[in-house]
Short mmCIF file of C-alpha atoms and ligand atoms in Angstrom, two decimals:
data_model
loop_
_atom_site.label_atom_id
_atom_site.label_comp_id
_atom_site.label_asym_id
_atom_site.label_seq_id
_atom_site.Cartn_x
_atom_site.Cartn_y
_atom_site.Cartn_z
CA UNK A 437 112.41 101.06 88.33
CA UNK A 438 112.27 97.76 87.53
CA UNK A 439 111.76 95.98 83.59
CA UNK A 440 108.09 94.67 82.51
CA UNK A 441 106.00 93.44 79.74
CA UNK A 442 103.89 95.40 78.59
CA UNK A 443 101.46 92.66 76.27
CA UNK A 444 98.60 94.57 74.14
CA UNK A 445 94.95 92.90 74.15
CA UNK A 446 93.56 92.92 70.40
CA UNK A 447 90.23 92.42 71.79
CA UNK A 448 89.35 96.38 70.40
CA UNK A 449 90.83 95.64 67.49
CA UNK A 450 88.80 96.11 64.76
CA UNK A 451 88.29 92.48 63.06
CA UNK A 452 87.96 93.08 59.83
CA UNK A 453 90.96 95.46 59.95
CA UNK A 454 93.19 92.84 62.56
CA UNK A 455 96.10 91.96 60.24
CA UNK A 456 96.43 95.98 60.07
CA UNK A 457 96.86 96.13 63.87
CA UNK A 458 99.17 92.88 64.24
CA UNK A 459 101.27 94.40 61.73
CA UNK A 460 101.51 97.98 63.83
CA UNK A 461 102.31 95.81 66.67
CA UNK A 462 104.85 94.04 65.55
CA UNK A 463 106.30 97.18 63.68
CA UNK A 464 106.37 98.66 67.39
CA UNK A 465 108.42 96.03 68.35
CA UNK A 466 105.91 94.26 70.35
CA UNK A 467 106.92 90.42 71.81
CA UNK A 468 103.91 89.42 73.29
CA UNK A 469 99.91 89.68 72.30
CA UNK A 470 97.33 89.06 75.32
CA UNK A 471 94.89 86.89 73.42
CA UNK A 472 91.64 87.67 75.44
CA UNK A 473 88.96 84.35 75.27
CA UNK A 474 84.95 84.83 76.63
CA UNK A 475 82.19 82.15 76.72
CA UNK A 476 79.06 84.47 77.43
CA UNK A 477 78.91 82.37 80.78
CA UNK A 478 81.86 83.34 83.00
CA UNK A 479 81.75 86.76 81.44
CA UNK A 480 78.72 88.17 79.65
CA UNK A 481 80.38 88.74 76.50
CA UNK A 482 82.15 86.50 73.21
CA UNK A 483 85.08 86.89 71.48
CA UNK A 484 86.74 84.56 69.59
CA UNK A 485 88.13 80.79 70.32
CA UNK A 486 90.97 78.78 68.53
CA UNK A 487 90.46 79.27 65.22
CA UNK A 488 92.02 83.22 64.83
CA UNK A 489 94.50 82.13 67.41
CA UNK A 490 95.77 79.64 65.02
CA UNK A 491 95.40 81.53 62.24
CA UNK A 492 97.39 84.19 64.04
CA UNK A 493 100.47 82.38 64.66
CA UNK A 494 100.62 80.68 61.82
CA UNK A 495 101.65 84.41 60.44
CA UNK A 496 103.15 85.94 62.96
CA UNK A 497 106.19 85.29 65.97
CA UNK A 498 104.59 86.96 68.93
CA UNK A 499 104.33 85.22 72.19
CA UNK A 500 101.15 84.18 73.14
CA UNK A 501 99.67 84.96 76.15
CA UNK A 502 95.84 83.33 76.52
CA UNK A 503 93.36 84.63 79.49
CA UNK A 504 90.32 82.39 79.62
CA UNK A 505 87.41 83.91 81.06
CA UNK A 506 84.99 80.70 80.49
CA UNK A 507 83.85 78.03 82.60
CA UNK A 508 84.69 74.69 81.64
CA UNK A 509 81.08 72.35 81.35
CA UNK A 510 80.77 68.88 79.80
CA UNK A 511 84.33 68.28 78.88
CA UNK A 512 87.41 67.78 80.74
CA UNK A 513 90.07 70.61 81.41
CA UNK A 514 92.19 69.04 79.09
CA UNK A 515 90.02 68.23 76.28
CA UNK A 516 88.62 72.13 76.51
CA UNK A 517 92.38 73.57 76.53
CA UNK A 518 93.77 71.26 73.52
CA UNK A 519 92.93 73.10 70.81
CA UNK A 520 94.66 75.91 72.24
CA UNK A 521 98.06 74.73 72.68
CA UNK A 522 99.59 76.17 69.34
CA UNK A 523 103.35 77.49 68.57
CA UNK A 524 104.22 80.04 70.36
CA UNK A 525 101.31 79.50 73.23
CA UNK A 526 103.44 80.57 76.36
CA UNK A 527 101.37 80.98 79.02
CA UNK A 528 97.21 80.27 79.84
CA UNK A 529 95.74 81.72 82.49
CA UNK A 530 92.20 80.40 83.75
CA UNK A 531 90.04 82.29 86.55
CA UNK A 532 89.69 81.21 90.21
CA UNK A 533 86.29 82.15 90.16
CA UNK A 534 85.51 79.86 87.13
CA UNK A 535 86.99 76.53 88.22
CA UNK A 536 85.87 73.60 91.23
CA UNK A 537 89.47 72.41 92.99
CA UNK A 538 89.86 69.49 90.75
CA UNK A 539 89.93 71.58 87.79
CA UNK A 540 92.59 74.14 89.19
CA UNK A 541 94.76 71.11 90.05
CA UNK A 542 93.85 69.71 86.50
CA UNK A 543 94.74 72.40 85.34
CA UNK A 544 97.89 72.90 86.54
CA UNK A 545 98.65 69.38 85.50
CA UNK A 546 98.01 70.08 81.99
CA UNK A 547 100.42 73.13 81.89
CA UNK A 548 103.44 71.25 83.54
CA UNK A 549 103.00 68.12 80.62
CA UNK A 550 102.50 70.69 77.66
CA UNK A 551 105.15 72.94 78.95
CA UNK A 552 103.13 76.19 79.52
CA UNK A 553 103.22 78.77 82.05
CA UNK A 554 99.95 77.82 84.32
CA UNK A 555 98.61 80.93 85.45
CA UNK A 556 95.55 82.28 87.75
CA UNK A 557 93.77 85.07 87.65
CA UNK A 558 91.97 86.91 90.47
CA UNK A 559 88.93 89.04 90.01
CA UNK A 560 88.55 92.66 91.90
CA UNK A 561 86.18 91.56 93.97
CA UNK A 562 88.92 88.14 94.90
CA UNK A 563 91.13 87.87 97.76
CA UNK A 564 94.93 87.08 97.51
CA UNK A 565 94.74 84.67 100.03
CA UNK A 566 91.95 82.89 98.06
CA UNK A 567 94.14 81.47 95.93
CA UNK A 568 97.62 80.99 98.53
CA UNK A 569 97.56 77.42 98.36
CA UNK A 570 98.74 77.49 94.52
CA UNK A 571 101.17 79.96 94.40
CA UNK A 572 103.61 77.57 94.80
CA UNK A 573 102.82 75.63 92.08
CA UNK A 574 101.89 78.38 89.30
CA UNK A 575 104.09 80.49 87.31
CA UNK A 576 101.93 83.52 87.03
CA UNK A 577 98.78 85.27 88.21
CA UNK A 578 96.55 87.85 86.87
CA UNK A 579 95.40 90.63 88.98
CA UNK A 580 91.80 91.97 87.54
CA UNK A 581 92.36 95.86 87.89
CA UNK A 582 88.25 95.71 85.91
CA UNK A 583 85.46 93.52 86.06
CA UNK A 584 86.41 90.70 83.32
CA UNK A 585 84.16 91.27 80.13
CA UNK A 586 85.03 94.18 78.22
CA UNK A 587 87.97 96.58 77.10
CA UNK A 588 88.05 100.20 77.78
CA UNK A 589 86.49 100.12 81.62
CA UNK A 590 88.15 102.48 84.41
CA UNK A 591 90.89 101.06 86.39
CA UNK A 592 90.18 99.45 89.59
CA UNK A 593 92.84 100.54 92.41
CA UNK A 594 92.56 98.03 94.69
CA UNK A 595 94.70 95.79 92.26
CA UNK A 596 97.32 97.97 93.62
CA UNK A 597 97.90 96.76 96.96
CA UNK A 598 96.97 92.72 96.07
CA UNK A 599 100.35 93.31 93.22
CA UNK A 600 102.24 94.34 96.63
CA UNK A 601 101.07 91.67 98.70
CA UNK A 602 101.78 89.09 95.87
CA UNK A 603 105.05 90.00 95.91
CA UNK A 604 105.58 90.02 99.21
CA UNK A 605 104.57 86.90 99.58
CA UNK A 606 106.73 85.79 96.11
CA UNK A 607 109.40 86.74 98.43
CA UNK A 608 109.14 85.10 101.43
CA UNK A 609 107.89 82.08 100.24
CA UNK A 610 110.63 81.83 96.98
CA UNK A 611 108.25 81.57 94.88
CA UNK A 612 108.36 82.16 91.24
CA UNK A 613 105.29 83.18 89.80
CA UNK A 614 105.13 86.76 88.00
CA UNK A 615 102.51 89.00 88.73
CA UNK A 616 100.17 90.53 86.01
CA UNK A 617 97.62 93.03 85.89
CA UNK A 618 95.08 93.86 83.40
CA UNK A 619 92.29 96.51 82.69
CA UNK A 620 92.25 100.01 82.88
CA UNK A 621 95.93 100.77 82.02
CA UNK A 622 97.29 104.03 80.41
CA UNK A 623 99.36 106.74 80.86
CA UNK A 624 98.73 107.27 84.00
CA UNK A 625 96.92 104.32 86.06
CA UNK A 626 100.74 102.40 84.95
CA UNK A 627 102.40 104.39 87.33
CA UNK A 628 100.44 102.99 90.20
CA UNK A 629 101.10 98.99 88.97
CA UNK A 630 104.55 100.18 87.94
CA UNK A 631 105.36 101.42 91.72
CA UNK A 632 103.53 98.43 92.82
CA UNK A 633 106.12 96.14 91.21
CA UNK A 634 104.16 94.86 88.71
CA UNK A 635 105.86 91.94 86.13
CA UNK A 636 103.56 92.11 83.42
CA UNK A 637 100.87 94.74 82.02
CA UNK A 638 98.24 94.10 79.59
CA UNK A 639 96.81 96.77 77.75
CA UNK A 640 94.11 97.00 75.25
CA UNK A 641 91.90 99.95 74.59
CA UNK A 642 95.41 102.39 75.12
CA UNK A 643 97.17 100.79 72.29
CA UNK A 644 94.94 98.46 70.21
CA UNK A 645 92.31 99.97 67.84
CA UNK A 646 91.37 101.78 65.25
CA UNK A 647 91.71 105.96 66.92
CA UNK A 648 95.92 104.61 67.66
CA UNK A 649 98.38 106.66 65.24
CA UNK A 650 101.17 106.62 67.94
CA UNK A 651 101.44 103.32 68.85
CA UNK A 652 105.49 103.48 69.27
CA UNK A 653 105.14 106.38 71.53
CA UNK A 654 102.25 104.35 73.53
CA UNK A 655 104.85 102.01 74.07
CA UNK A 656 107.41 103.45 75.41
CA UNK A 657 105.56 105.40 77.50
CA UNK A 658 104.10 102.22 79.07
CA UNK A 659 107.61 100.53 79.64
CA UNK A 660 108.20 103.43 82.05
C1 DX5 B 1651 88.91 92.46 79.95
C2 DX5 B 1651 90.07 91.82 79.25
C3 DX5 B 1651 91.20 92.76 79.06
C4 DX5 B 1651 90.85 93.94 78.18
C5 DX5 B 1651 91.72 95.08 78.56
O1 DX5 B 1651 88.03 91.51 80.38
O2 DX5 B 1651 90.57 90.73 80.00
O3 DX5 B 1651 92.37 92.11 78.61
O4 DX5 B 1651 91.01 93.67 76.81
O5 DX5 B 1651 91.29 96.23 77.92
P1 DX5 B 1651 91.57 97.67 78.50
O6 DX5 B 1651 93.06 97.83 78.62
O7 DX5 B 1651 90.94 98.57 77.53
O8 DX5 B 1651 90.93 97.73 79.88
ZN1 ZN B 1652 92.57 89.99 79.47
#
């Protein structure tokens, strides 16, 4: 079976206690931390903004990996996604759902000049073909396998078959883009994205927070 990611979520991290998780993760040999944004708009829920993300690489080596569920109002695409390009910031992803046209393309723009991986995400109710005409021009998208919002929700199957069709479609078209999924994931619901031929998995309430003594085990079980 093919090689993934697996990148944790830290939004069920307990904040007071977050340096104590970071530090498990990184003891567990973890490369890249799924840095999970909400605006109460696109997603009826907050969590936090660019301030702890800065604060968190200014400590620490992971890879960043940001997933925006906000709506951009009142300021450019750019001048909303600035304060987020820090070290280490690999890869943003924004939601379909969220954007007009002009801001996807905007978008898109602003990841090619500051040398990120642009990435879309799709929500469980979205179609693959909803978003064909970018896949050419993106380097990753984000399957939904849960309603965007919160951590520790049931997996969603239907993700399943839009991670086949996305690579299919990857592979006819030589395209590049990887495919992620996120919500829902643990022992046993990563077998189905694994099979599926899945790129990346994010995973939060199965390895972040404060009931997780095997974290190391988690893991590896995870990577299949
Ligand atoms: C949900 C977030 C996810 C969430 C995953 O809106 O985008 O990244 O933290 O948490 P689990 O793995 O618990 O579903
Ligand atoms: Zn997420």
């Amino acid at each position: 079976m093919k090689k993934y990611i697996v990148a944790p979520s830290i939004l069920t991290a307990n904040f007071l206690d977050l340096k104590k998780d970071l530090d498990n993760l990184q003891d567990a040999g973890i490369e890249w931390i799924h840095y999970d944004v909400m605006d109460y708009n696109f997603v009826p829920n907050l969590s936090f903004g660019p301030k702890i993300l800065s604060d968190i690489v200014n400590k620490y080596n992971f890879k960043m990996d940001l997933h925006l569920m906000v709506k951009i109002v009142n300021l450019s695409v750019e001048e909303y996604l600035k304060p987020f390009v820090l070290k280490n910031v690999e890869q943003i992803t924004l939601h379909f759902e969220a954007l007009s046209e002009t801001q996807i393309e905007d978008f898109i723009e602003f990841c090619q000049k500051n040398n990120l991986k642009a990435s879309l995400s799709i929500n469980p109710n979205t179609e693959v073909k909803e978003i064909e005409k970018y896949l050419s021009k993106i380097q990753n998208v984000l399957v939904m396998s849960v309603q965007p919002g919160f951590g520790g929700q049931s997996f969603i199957p239907n993700s399943v078959d839009k991670i086949k069709e996305l690579q299919k479609i990857k592979q006819e078209n030589n395209y590049s883009y990887l495919v992620q999924v996120d919500g829902g994931i643990n022992q046993e619901t990563y077998k189905l994205v694994q099979q599926a031929g899945v790129d990346m998995i994010v995973a939060g309430s199965y390895l972040v927070g404060e009931n997780i003594s095997n974290l190391r085990e988690r893991v590896v079980n995870l990577e299949g």
